[in-house]
XYZ file of C-alpha atoms in Angstrom:
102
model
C -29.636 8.600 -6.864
C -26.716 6.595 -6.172
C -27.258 3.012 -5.417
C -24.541 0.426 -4.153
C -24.642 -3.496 -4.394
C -23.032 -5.030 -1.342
C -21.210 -8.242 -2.677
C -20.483 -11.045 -0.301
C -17.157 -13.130 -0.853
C -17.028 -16.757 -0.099
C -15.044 -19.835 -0.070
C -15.663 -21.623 -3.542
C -16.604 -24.691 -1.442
C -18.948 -22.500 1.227
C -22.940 -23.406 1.238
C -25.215 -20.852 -0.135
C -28.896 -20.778 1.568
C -30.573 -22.264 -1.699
C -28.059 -25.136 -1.578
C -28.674 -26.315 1.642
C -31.924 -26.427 2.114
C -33.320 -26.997 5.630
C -30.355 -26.901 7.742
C -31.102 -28.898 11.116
C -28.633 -29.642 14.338
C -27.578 -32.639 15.336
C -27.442 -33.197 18.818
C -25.841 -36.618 20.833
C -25.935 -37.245 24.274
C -22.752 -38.562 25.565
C -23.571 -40.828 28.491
C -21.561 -42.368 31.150
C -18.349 -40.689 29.324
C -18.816 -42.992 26.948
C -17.710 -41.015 23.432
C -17.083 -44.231 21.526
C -21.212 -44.940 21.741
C -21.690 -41.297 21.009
C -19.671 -41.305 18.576
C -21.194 -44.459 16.719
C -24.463 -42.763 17.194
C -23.721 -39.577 15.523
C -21.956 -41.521 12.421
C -25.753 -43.769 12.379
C -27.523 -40.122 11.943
C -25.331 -38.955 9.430
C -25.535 -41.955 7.949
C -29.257 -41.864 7.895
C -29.957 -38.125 6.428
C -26.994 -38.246 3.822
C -24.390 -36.333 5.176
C -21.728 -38.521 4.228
C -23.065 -38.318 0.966
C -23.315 -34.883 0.775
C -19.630 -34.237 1.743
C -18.582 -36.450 -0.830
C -20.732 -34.808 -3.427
C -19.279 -31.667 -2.642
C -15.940 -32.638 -2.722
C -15.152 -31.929 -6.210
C -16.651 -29.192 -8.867
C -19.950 -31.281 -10.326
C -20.330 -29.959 -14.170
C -24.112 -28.963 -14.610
C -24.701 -32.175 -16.850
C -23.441 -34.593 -14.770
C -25.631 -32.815 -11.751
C -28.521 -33.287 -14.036
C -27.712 -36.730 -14.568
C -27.242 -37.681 -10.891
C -30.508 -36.125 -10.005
C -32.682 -38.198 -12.640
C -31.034 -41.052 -12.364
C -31.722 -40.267 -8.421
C -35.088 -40.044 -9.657
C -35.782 -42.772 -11.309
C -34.249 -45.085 -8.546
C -36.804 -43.591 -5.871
C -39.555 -43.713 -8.225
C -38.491 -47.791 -8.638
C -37.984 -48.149 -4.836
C -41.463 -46.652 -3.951
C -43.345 -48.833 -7.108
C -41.910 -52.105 -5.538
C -43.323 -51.028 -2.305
C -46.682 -50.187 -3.349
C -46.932 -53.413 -5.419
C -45.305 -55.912 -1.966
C -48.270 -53.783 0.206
C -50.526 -54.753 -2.517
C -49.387 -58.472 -2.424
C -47.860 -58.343 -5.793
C -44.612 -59.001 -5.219
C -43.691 -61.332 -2.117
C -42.177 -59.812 0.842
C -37.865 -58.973 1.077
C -36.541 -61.594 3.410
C -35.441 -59.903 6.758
C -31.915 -60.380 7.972
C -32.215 -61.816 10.812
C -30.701 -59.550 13.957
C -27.916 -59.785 16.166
């Protein structure tokens, strides 16, 4: 019996399926011909799930430590955020001040 492994190349900086996670499209309308709104949109979304972040992340070889590192300290900084929210909802804490809008 003669079995073969088929080996995939890729580029060192190409996304492998476990990496990525759930991959989702982005989609902006451009109205009116109006790219400059569009294109302020579509920064505000990347903004919002991380993609910015993401690209930077990526843009350089992370050593498995310093990964490790990132993600507790990642963590830790969520667990800290959602803490100070349960103890404002629970009156603990005052309310953040709101910026006030333009």
């Amino acid at each position: 019996m003669n079995s073969k492994r088929e080996h995939s190349r890729q580029a060192p900086g190409a996304l492998h399926a476990t990496d990525q996670g759930e991959r989702t499209i982005v989609q902006i309308v451009v109205r009116d011909n109006n790219v400059e709104q569009a294109l302020k949109a579509l920064k505000k979304k990347m903004q919002r799930e991380g993609t910015f972040r993401e690209m930077k992340r990526r843009n350089h070889y992370e050593k498995p430590s310093e990964k490790k590192a990132r993600q507790k300290a990642e963590a830790i900084r969520r667990a800290r955020k959602l803490a100070r929210k349960r103890a404002q909802r629970e009156g603990l804490l005052p309310k953040p001040k709101t910026a006030a809008r333009r």
